[in-house]
Short mmCIF file of N, CA and C in Angstrom, two decimals:
data_model
loop_
_atom_site.label_atom_id
_atom_site.label_comp_id
_atom_site.label_asym_id
_atom_site.label_seq_id
_atom_site.Cartn_x
_atom_site.Cartn_y
_atom_site.Cartn_z
N UNK T 28 10.89 9.01 -11.46
CA UNK T 28 10.16 9.19 -10.10
C UNK T 28 8.98 8.33 -9.97
N UNK T 29 9.10 7.69 -8.88
CA UNK T 29 7.79 6.82 -8.66
C UNK T 29 6.79 7.75 -8.04
N UNK T 30 5.54 7.15 -8.56
CA UNK T 30 4.05 7.95 -7.76
C UNK T 30 4.27 7.01 -6.66
N UNK T 31 3.78 7.61 -5.48
CA UNK T 31 3.17 6.47 -4.54
C UNK T 31 1.60 6.92 -3.97
N UNK T 32 0.96 5.87 -3.91
CA UNK T 32 -0.18 6.05 -3.49
C UNK T 32 -0.61 4.96 -2.44
N UNK T 33 -1.07 5.31 -1.26
CA UNK T 33 -1.44 4.70 -0.19
C UNK T 33 -2.88 4.02 -0.21
N UNK T 34 -3.20 2.57 0.46
CA UNK T 34 -4.40 2.19 0.35
C UNK T 34 -5.00 2.05 2.17
N UNK T 35 -5.84 3.02 2.61
CA UNK T 35 -6.02 2.82 3.92
C UNK T 35 -7.53 2.40 4.33
N UNK T 36 -7.36 1.53 5.27
CA UNK T 36 -8.57 0.81 5.63
C UNK T 36 -8.07 0.17 7.19
N UNK T 37 -9.42 -0.41 7.57
CA UNK T 37 -9.03 -1.20 8.70
C UNK T 37 -8.71 -2.76 8.48
N UNK T 38 -8.86 -3.55 9.58
CA UNK T 38 -8.43 -5.02 9.38
C UNK T 38 -9.59 -5.43 8.42
N UNK T 39 -9.32 -6.49 7.66
CA UNK T 39 -10.65 -7.13 6.82
C UNK T 39 -11.25 -6.32 6.17
N UNK T 40 -10.58 -5.08 5.86
CA UNK T 40 -11.25 -4.44 4.73
C UNK T 40 -10.96 -4.52 3.15
N UNK T 41 -10.00 -5.49 3.06
CA UNK T 41 -9.75 -5.64 1.43
C UNK T 41 -8.75 -5.03 1.01
N UNK T 42 -7.93 -4.45 1.93
CA UNK T 42 -6.69 -3.74 1.20
C UNK T 42 -5.80 -4.57 0.49
N UNK T 43 -5.43 -5.75 1.19
CA UNK T 43 -4.29 -6.86 0.61
C UNK T 43 -4.74 -7.43 -0.43
N UNK T 44 -5.90 -7.78 -0.35
CA UNK T 44 -6.60 -8.33 -1.74
C UNK T 44 -6.50 -7.24 -3.05
N UNK T 45 -7.12 -6.06 -2.62
CA UNK T 45 -7.24 -4.99 -3.73
C UNK T 45 -5.82 -4.60 -4.23
N UNK T 46 -4.86 -4.36 -3.26
CA UNK T 46 -3.26 -4.25 -3.77
C UNK T 46 -3.01 -5.37 -4.36
N UNK T 47 -2.88 -6.66 -4.27
CA UNK T 47 -2.31 -7.51 -4.99
C UNK T 47 -2.81 -7.73 -6.29
N UNK T 48 -4.19 -7.36 -6.54
CA UNK T 48 -4.76 -7.53 -7.64
C UNK T 48 -4.39 -6.41 -8.64
N UNK T 49 -4.35 -5.17 -7.82
CA UNK T 49 -3.53 -4.26 -8.76
C UNK T 49 -2.26 -4.15 -9.36
N UNK T 50 -1.49 -5.03 -8.24
CA UNK T 50 -0.29 -5.31 -8.89
C UNK T 50 -0.29 -6.02 -10.31
N UNK T 51 -1.04 -7.11 -10.19
CA UNK T 51 -1.05 -7.72 -11.25
C UNK T 51 -1.41 -7.09 -12.74
N UNK T 52 -2.71 -6.26 -12.61
CA UNK T 52 -2.95 -5.13 -13.39
C UNK T 52 -2.00 -4.29 -13.79
N UNK T 53 -1.56 -3.68 -12.95
CA UNK T 53 -0.31 -2.58 -13.39
C UNK T 53 0.79 -3.11 -13.82
N UNK T 54 1.18 -4.37 -13.58
CA UNK T 54 2.61 -5.12 -14.42
C UNK T 54 1.97 -5.44 -15.64
N UNK T 55 0.80 -6.06 -15.87
CA UNK T 55 0.31 -6.06 -17.43
C UNK T 55 0.44 -5.17 -18.10
N UNK T 56 0.13 -3.79 -17.50
CA UNK T 56 0.46 -2.78 -18.19
C UNK T 56 1.78 -2.14 -18.39
N UNK T 57 2.58 -2.75 -17.93
CA UNK T 57 4.23 -2.52 -18.07
C UNK T 57 4.65 -1.61 -17.01
N UNK T 58 4.37 -1.74 -16.05
CA UNK T 58 4.46 -0.70 -14.83
C UNK T 58 5.59 -1.41 -14.03
N UNK T 59 6.30 -1.02 -13.30
CA UNK T 59 7.40 -1.58 -12.42
C UNK T 59 6.73 -0.81 -10.96
N UNK T 60 6.38 -1.78 -9.94
CA UNK T 60 5.68 -1.70 -8.76
C UNK T 60 6.78 -2.25 -7.61
N UNK T 61 6.44 -1.57 -6.47
CA UNK T 61 6.96 -1.67 -5.05
C UNK T 61 5.54 -1.71 -4.53
N UNK T 62 5.45 -2.51 -3.40
CA UNK T 62 4.58 -2.43 -2.19
C UNK T 62 5.16 -2.17 -1.24
N UNK T 63 4.61 -1.19 -0.26
CA UNK T 63 5.33 -1.41 1.32
C UNK T 63 4.02 -1.53 2.11
N UNK T 64 4.13 -2.25 2.76
CA UNK T 64 3.19 -2.70 4.23
C UNK T 64 3.37 -2.17 5.33
N UNK T 65 2.48 -1.48 6.11
CA UNK T 65 2.74 -0.90 7.46
C UNK T 65 2.57 -2.10 8.66
N UNK T 66 3.43 -2.55 9.11
CA UNK T 66 3.20 -3.44 10.21
C UNK T 66 3.21 -2.82 11.43
N UNK T 67 2.06 -1.75 11.71
CA UNK T 67 2.03 -1.14 12.80
C UNK T 67 1.99 -1.90 14.31
N UNK T 68 1.71 -3.52 14.35
CA UNK T 68 1.61 -4.02 15.57
C UNK T 68 2.97 -4.83 15.51
N UNK T 69 3.80 -5.20 14.84
CA UNK T 69 5.23 -5.54 14.92
C UNK T 69 4.86 -7.22 14.71
N UNK T 70 3.73 -7.41 13.57
CA UNK T 70 3.73 -9.20 13.56
C UNK T 70 4.41 -9.66 12.78
N UNK T 71 5.12 -8.90 11.68
CA UNK T 71 6.03 -9.79 10.72
C UNK T 71 6.86 -10.55 11.43
N UNK T 72 7.26 -11.89 10.96
CA UNK T 72 8.26 -12.89 11.39
C UNK T 72 8.79 -13.19 10.21
N UNK T 73 10.21 -13.24 10.35
CA UNK T 73 10.97 -14.16 9.28
C UNK T 73 10.35 -15.55 9.20
N UNK T 74 10.43 -16.27 7.89
CA UNK T 74 10.03 -17.71 7.87
C UNK T 74 10.84 -18.60 8.78
N UNK T 75 9.93 -19.51 9.81
CA UNK T 75 10.59 -20.52 10.73
C UNK T 75 11.62 -21.31 10.20
N UNK T 76 12.70 -21.11 10.83
CA UNK T 76 13.83 -22.34 10.43
C UNK T 76 14.52 -21.73 9.36
N UNK T 77 14.43 -20.93 8.66
CA UNK T 77 15.04 -20.46 7.34
C UNK T 77 16.41 -19.92 8.09
N UNK T 78 17.25 -20.13 7.20
CA UNK T 78 18.95 -19.67 7.74
C UNK T 78 18.95 -17.75 8.01
N UNK T 79 18.04 -17.26 7.16
CA UNK T 79 18.00 -15.70 7.44
C UNK T 79 17.17 -15.42 8.85
N UNK T 80 16.33 -16.38 9.20
CA UNK T 80 15.72 -16.00 10.36
C UNK T 80 16.63 -16.68 11.57
N UNK T 81 17.68 -17.39 11.32
CA UNK T 81 18.54 -17.71 12.41
C UNK T 81 19.36 -16.57 12.69
N UNK T 82 19.61 -15.75 11.43
CA UNK T 82 20.71 -14.57 11.79
C UNK T 82 19.99 -13.67 12.59
N UNK T 83 18.66 -13.26 12.04
CA UNK T 83 18.01 -12.58 12.56
C UNK T 83 17.72 -12.52 14.36
N UNK T 84 17.28 -14.06 14.40
CA UNK T 84 17.25 -14.27 15.85
C UNK T 84 18.41 -14.47 16.74
N UNK T 85 19.83 -14.41 16.16
CA UNK T 85 21.01 -14.37 16.95
C UNK T 85 21.38 -13.07 17.16
N UNK T 86 20.58 -11.89 16.47
CA UNK T 86 20.78 -10.33 16.86
C UNK T 86 21.48 -9.72 15.84
N UNK T 87 21.64 -10.28 14.49
CA UNK T 87 22.61 -9.54 13.69
C UNK T 87 21.40 -8.11 13.16
N UNK T 88 21.99 -6.96 13.09
CA UNK T 88 21.35 -5.79 12.72
C UNK T 88 20.79 -6.03 11.50
N UNK T 89 21.45 -6.36 10.40
CA UNK T 89 20.82 -6.56 8.94
C UNK T 89 21.31 -8.16 8.41
N UNK T 90 20.28 -8.41 7.74
CA UNK T 90 20.55 -9.72 7.19
C UNK T 90 19.97 -9.59 5.42
N UNK T 91 21.01 -9.78 4.74
CA UNK T 91 20.49 -9.63 3.03
C UNK T 91 20.68 -11.04 2.67
N UNK T 92 19.60 -11.37 1.87
CA UNK T 92 19.54 -12.75 1.16
C UNK T 92 19.65 -12.50 -0.15
N UNK T 93 20.54 -12.59 -0.71
CA UNK T 93 20.78 -12.74 -2.33
C UNK T 93 20.32 -14.14 -2.92
N UNK T 94 19.54 -13.95 -3.89
CA UNK T 94 18.85 -15.12 -4.65
C UNK T 94 19.31 -14.79 -6.06
N UNK T 95 18.90 -15.79 -7.13
CA UNK T 95 19.39 -15.42 -8.70
C UNK T 95 18.48 -14.35 -9.02
N UNK T 96 17.28 -14.19 -8.63
CA UNK T 96 16.43 -12.96 -9.02
C UNK T 96 15.98 -11.86 -7.96
N UNK T 97 16.46 -12.03 -6.97
CA UNK T 97 15.86 -11.43 -5.57
C UNK T 97 16.61 -10.84 -4.66
N UNK T 98 16.61 -9.72 -3.78
CA UNK T 98 17.30 -9.46 -2.77
C UNK T 98 16.39 -9.38 -1.61
N UNK T 99 16.41 -9.89 -0.63
CA UNK T 99 15.57 -9.86 0.89
C UNK T 99 16.38 -9.22 1.84
N UNK T 100 15.71 -8.07 2.17
CA UNK T 100 16.62 -7.05 3.34
C UNK T 100 15.91 -7.16 4.58
N UNK T 101 16.34 -7.65 5.77
CA UNK T 101 15.82 -7.40 7.19
C UNK T 101 16.94 -6.46 7.69
N UNK T 102 16.41 -5.26 8.27
CA UNK T 102 17.24 -4.57 8.95
C UNK T 102 16.40 -3.92 10.33
N UNK T 103 17.45 -3.87 11.39
CA UNK T 103 16.56 -3.45 12.09
C UNK T 103 16.91 -2.03 12.46
N UNK T 104 15.78 -1.31 13.02
CA UNK T 104 16.13 0.18 12.98
C UNK T 104 15.23 0.61 14.51
N UNK T 105 15.90 1.66 15.13
CA UNK T 105 15.24 2.18 16.04
C UNK T 105 13.82 2.87 15.85
N UNK T 106 14.33 3.55 14.62
CA UNK T 106 12.80 4.39 13.99
C UNK T 106 12.70 4.11 12.46
N UNK T 107 11.70 3.91 12.28
CA UNK T 107 11.42 3.43 10.78
C UNK T 107 10.77 4.56 9.94
N UNK T 108 11.15 4.79 8.95
CA UNK T 108 11.02 6.00 8.37
C UNK T 108 10.38 5.65 6.83
N UNK T 109 8.83 6.20 6.38
CA UNK T 109 8.27 5.83 5.09
C UNK T 109 8.87 6.51 4.01
N UNK T 110 9.24 7.85 4.51
CA UNK T 110 10.05 8.73 3.42
C UNK T 110 11.26 8.10 2.93
N UNK T 111 11.98 7.56 3.74
CA UNK T 111 13.45 6.83 3.54
C UNK T 111 13.10 5.84 2.67
N UNK T 112 12.32 5.02 2.72
CA UNK T 112 12.07 3.91 1.85
C UNK T 112 11.39 4.17 0.45
N UNK T 113 10.62 5.45 0.59
CA UNK T 113 10.12 5.86 -0.57
C UNK T 113 11.06 6.24 -1.62
N UNK T 114 12.23 7.13 -1.06
CA UNK T 114 13.33 7.41 -1.81
C UNK T 114 13.94 6.27 -2.28
N UNK T 115 14.40 5.39 -1.62
CA UNK T 115 14.99 3.89 -1.80
C UNK T 115 14.65 3.54 -3.27
N UNK T 116 13.08 3.36 -3.25
CA UNK T 116 12.33 2.86 -4.45
C UNK T 116 11.89 3.92 -5.50
N UNK T 117 12.53 5.34 -5.42
CA UNK T 117 12.04 6.12 -6.54
C UNK T 117 12.34 6.01 -8.06
N UNK T 118 13.25 4.93 -8.30
CA UNK T 118 13.54 4.38 -9.70
C UNK T 118 12.45 3.39 -9.99
N UNK T 119 11.16 3.21 -9.47
CA UNK T 119 10.17 2.36 -9.89
C UNK T 119 9.07 3.39 -10.35
N UNK T 120 7.78 2.95 -11.24
CA UNK T 120 6.89 3.75 -11.63
C UNK T 120 5.85 3.79 -10.46
N UNK T 121 5.44 3.01 -9.57
CA UNK T 121 4.35 3.32 -8.58
C UNK T 121 4.95 2.57 -7.38
N UNK T 122 4.69 3.17 -6.25
CA UNK T 122 4.89 2.48 -5.04
C UNK T 122 3.32 2.50 -4.19
N UNK T 123 3.03 1.15 -3.87
CA UNK T 123 1.79 1.07 -3.34
C UNK T 123 1.79 1.05 -1.55
N UNK T 124 1.17 1.83 -1.08
CA UNK T 124 1.72 1.71 0.49
C UNK T 124 0.35 1.29 1.07
N UNK T 125 0.35 -0.06 1.80
CA UNK T 125 -0.77 -0.42 2.40
C UNK T 125 -0.56 0.10 3.92
N UNK T 126 -1.63 0.53 4.67
CA UNK T 126 -1.50 1.31 5.69
C UNK T 126 -1.22 2.56 5.90
N UNK T 127 -0.70 2.86 7.05
CA UNK T 127 -0.04 4.32 7.26
C UNK T 127 -0.85 5.35 6.76
N UNK T 128 -2.41 4.83 7.44
CA UNK T 128 -3.48 5.95 6.96
C UNK T 128 -3.65 7.32 7.56
N UNK T 129 -2.76 7.56 8.59
CA UNK T 129 -2.41 8.99 9.08
C UNK T 129 -1.66 10.00 8.33
N UNK T 130 -0.58 9.17 7.40
CA UNK T 130 0.34 9.93 6.68
C UNK T 130 -0.25 10.80 5.47
N UNK T 131 0.32 11.75 5.09
CA UNK T 131 -0.53 12.55 4.38
C UNK T 131 -0.52 12.32 2.72
N UNK T 132 0.35 11.12 2.40
CA UNK T 132 0.43 11.03 0.88
C UNK T 132 -1.25 10.60 0.39
N UNK T 133 -1.28 10.83 -1.01
CA UNK T 133 -2.58 10.47 -1.79
C UNK T 133 -3.02 8.94 -1.23
N UNK T 134 -4.12 8.86 -1.18
CA UNK T 134 -4.56 7.30 -0.87
C UNK T 134 -5.93 7.09 -1.38
N UNK T 135 -6.35 5.86 -1.38
CA UNK T 135 -7.65 5.22 -1.75
C UNK T 135 -8.11 4.63 -0.35
N UNK T 136 -9.29 5.15 -0.15
CA UNK T 136 -9.90 4.29 1.24
C UNK T 136 -10.34 3.38 0.71
N UNK T 137 -10.17 2.05 1.51
CA UNK T 137 -10.80 0.84 1.61
C UNK T 137 -11.78 0.33 2.54
N UNK T 138 -12.82 0.06 2.24
CA UNK T 138 -13.83 -0.35 3.34
C UNK T 138 -14.87 -1.35 2.81
N UNK T 139 -15.17 -2.40 3.60
CA UNK T 139 -16.41 -3.45 3.41
C UNK T 139 -17.74 -3.22 4.26
N UNK T 140 -17.66 -2.55 5.37
CA UNK T 140 -18.90 -2.40 6.26
C UNK T 140 -19.10 -0.83 6.44
N UNK T 141 -20.20 -0.48 6.62
CA UNK T 141 -20.13 0.69 7.35
C UNK T 141 -19.88 1.06 8.38
N UNK T 142 -19.66 0.31 9.32
CA UNK T 142 -18.55 0.69 10.78
C UNK T 142 -17.17 0.86 10.30
N UNK T 143 -16.51 -0.04 9.03
CA UNK T 143 -15.31 0.73 8.51
C UNK T 143 -15.29 1.63 7.89
N UNK T 144 -16.19 2.01 7.09
CA UNK T 144 -16.34 3.39 6.43
C UNK T 144 -16.58 4.72 7.61
N UNK T 145 -17.35 4.17 8.69
CA UNK T 145 -17.32 5.37 9.77
C UNK T 145 -15.79 5.49 10.31
N UNK T 146 -15.39 4.69 10.50
CA UNK T 146 -13.94 4.49 11.32
C UNK T 146 -13.01 5.55 10.37
N UNK T 147 -12.85 5.20 9.28
CA UNK T 147 -12.02 5.79 8.13
C UNK T 147 -12.31 7.17 7.89
N UNK T 148 -13.55 7.75 7.99
CA UNK T 148 -13.83 8.99 7.96
C UNK T 148 -13.16 9.92 8.91
N UNK T 149 -12.42 10.90 8.08
CA UNK T 149 -11.94 12.08 9.25
C UNK T 149 -10.38 11.39 9.72
N UNK T 150 -10.11 10.10 9.43
CA UNK T 150 -8.77 9.57 10.00
C UNK T 150 -7.68 9.37 9.08
N UNK T 151 -8.05 9.58 7.59
CA UNK T 151 -6.94 9.18 6.76
C UNK T 151 -7.18 10.58 5.77
N UNK T 152 -5.94 11.36 6.21
CA UNK T 152 -5.83 12.58 5.05
C UNK T 152 -5.59 12.15 3.85
N UNK T 153 -5.75 12.75 2.76
CA UNK T 153 -5.09 12.62 1.46
C UNK T 153 -5.96 11.55 0.76
N UNK T 154 -7.20 11.32 1.39
CA UNK T 154 -7.93 10.39 0.06
C UNK T 154 -8.40 11.21 -0.80
N UNK T 155 -8.25 10.45 -1.99
CA UNK T 155 -8.51 10.68 -3.37
C UNK T 155 -9.69 10.11 -3.97
N UNK T 156 -10.11 8.81 -3.21
CA UNK T 156 -11.09 7.85 -3.85
C UNK T 156 -11.33 6.79 -2.90
N UNK T 157 -12.53 6.06 -2.97
CA UNK T 157 -12.86 5.05 -1.98
C UNK T 157 -13.01 4.07 -2.84
N UNK T 158 -12.74 2.69 -2.37
CA UNK T 158 -13.37 1.41 -2.77
C UNK T 158 -13.87 0.67 -1.96
N UNK T 159 -15.10 -0.08 -2.41
CA UNK T 159 -15.87 -0.79 -1.41
C UNK T 159 -16.82 -1.57 -2.42
N UNK T 160 -17.16 -2.68 -1.55
CA UNK T 160 -18.36 -3.72 -2.18
C UNK T 160 -19.71 -3.40 -1.89
N UNK T 161 -19.75 -2.36 -0.96
CA UNK T 161 -21.05 -2.01 -0.52
C UNK T 161 -21.99 -1.04 -1.47
N UNK T 162 -23.11 -1.16 -1.78
CA UNK T 162 -23.89 -0.66 -2.76
C UNK T 162 -25.00 0.35 -2.29
N UNK T 163 -25.47 1.25 -2.85
CA UNK T 163 -26.53 2.31 -2.55
C UNK T 163 -26.42 2.85 -0.90
N UNK T 164 -24.96 3.49 -1.06
CA UNK T 164 -24.72 4.17 0.05
C UNK T 164 -24.56 5.89 -0.27
N UNK T 165 -25.11 6.57 0.64
CA UNK T 165 -24.63 7.90 0.56
C UNK T 165 -23.31 8.01 0.62
N UNK T 166 -22.75 9.00 -0.71
CA UNK T 166 -21.41 9.28 -0.50
C UNK T 166 -20.93 10.26 0.31
N UNK T 167 -20.49 10.02 1.38
CA UNK T 167 -20.21 11.18 2.44
C UNK T 167 -18.72 11.59 2.19
N UNK T 168 -17.98 10.89 1.59
CA UNK T 168 -16.75 11.38 1.40
C UNK T 168 -16.26 12.07 -0.06
N UNK T 169 -17.60 12.31 -1.11
CA UNK T 169 -17.35 13.08 -2.00
C UNK T 169 -16.23 13.04 -2.61
N UNK T 170 -16.03 11.59 -3.18
CA UNK T 170 -15.02 11.31 -3.79
C UNK T 170 -14.88 10.50 -5.03
N UNK T 171 -14.25 9.82 -6.02
CA UNK T 171 -14.81 8.81 -6.89
C UNK T 171 -14.75 7.77 -6.27
N UNK T 172 -15.67 6.83 -6.52
CA UNK T 172 -15.98 5.84 -5.41
C UNK T 172 -15.95 4.55 -6.46
N UNK T 173 -15.18 3.43 -6.20
CA UNK T 173 -14.84 2.38 -7.01
C UNK T 173 -15.33 1.18 -6.30
N UNK T 174 -16.32 -0.03 -7.10
CA UNK T 174 -16.38 -1.08 -6.75
C UNK T 174 -14.75 -2.01 -6.39
N UNK T 175 -14.64 -2.76 -5.32
CA UNK T 175 -13.55 -3.28 -5.11
C UNK T 175 -13.06 -4.36 -5.89
N UNK T 176 -13.97 -5.01 -6.77
CA UNK T 176 -13.72 -5.58 -7.67
C UNK T 176 -13.47 -5.03 -9.20
N UNK T 177 -13.28 -3.80 -9.49
CA UNK T 177 -13.29 -2.99 -10.72
C UNK T 177 -11.90 -2.72 -10.68
N UNK T 178 -10.89 -3.80 -10.91
CA UNK T 178 -9.62 -3.72 -10.81
C UNK T 178 -9.07 -2.93 -11.84
N UNK T 179 -9.71 -2.85 -13.15
CA UNK T 179 -9.48 -1.94 -14.39
C UNK T 179 -9.69 -0.78 -14.12
N UNK T 180 -10.84 -0.62 -13.64
CA UNK T 180 -11.29 0.79 -13.43
C UNK T 180 -10.55 1.74 -12.32
N UNK T 181 -9.91 0.87 -11.27
CA UNK T 181 -9.25 1.64 -10.44
C UNK T 181 -7.97 1.81 -10.93
N UNK T 182 -7.39 0.85 -11.57
CA UNK T 182 -5.99 1.26 -12.38
C UNK T 182 -6.08 2.08 -13.36
N UNK T 183 -7.04 2.30 -14.28
CA UNK T 183 -7.28 3.68 -15.04
C UNK T 183 -7.27 5.15 -14.39
N UNK T 184 -8.01 5.02 -12.96
CA UNK T 184 -8.05 5.94 -12.22
C UNK T 184 -6.48 6.45 -11.73
N UNK T 185 -6.04 5.41 -11.13
CA UNK T 185 -4.55 5.89 -10.66
C UNK T 185 -3.76 6.12 -11.80
N UNK T 186 -3.77 5.70 -13.02
CA UNK T 186 -2.74 6.21 -13.85
C UNK T 186 -3.21 7.59 -14.58
N UNK T 187 -4.68 7.96 -14.44
CA UNK T 187 -5.07 9.25 -14.73
C UNK T 187 -4.51 10.07 -13.59
N UNK T 188 -4.93 9.69 -12.44
CA UNK T 188 -4.77 10.90 -11.26
C UNK T 188 -3.09 11.44 -11.35
N UNK T 189 -2.31 10.51 -11.70
CA UNK T 189 -0.99 10.80 -11.44
C UNK T 189 -0.36 11.31 -12.85
N UNK T 190 -1.00 11.20 -13.96
CA UNK T 190 -1.00 12.04 -15.18
C UNK T 190 -1.11 13.54 -15.11
N UNK T 191 -2.47 13.39 -14.58
CA UNK T 191 -2.93 14.91 -14.31
C UNK T 191 -2.55 15.92 -13.25
N UNK T 192 -1.81 15.04 -12.15
CA UNK T 192 -1.20 15.76 -10.96
C UNK T 192 -0.13 16.37 -11.36
N UNK T 193 0.71 15.58 -12.55
CA UNK T 193 2.18 16.12 -12.77
C UNK T 193 3.15 16.08 -11.61
N UNK T 194 2.98 15.09 -10.74
CA UNK T 194 4.15 14.93 -9.96
C UNK T 194 4.33 13.56 -9.56
#
């Protein structure tokens, strides 16, 4: 059963960079990782000119591209469901979720500015830690706090958290 952990923050808070570095670290530790990103504003686009994009643009409901070492699936849905996708990848060790800050799954809050921290307070249920590159701050979250660049420390925390939670 996969452990899933969110990374919540606002634009330019460092979520993507942190998740990318954690994927590398966790892979080095032997874990199988999935990453799910919330595209709240519908910005994601298929690669311009690719055959799969042509199929999507012509109205296909599902486009599956099978490569020697990968499968890429594009599926149109009236409503999307995070839980459905978590179940689909439950065979992995960890699922990192970027965004979905209002959902109740456990998550690490990520911020780079006082303003981003203020926006995050009270708007991200399930926070278990925070990661920031700010220093000398009063910790209003009363949670473990990590430097954004302490990838090893954050990875250790994630492993320990799920080992201790027994879920």
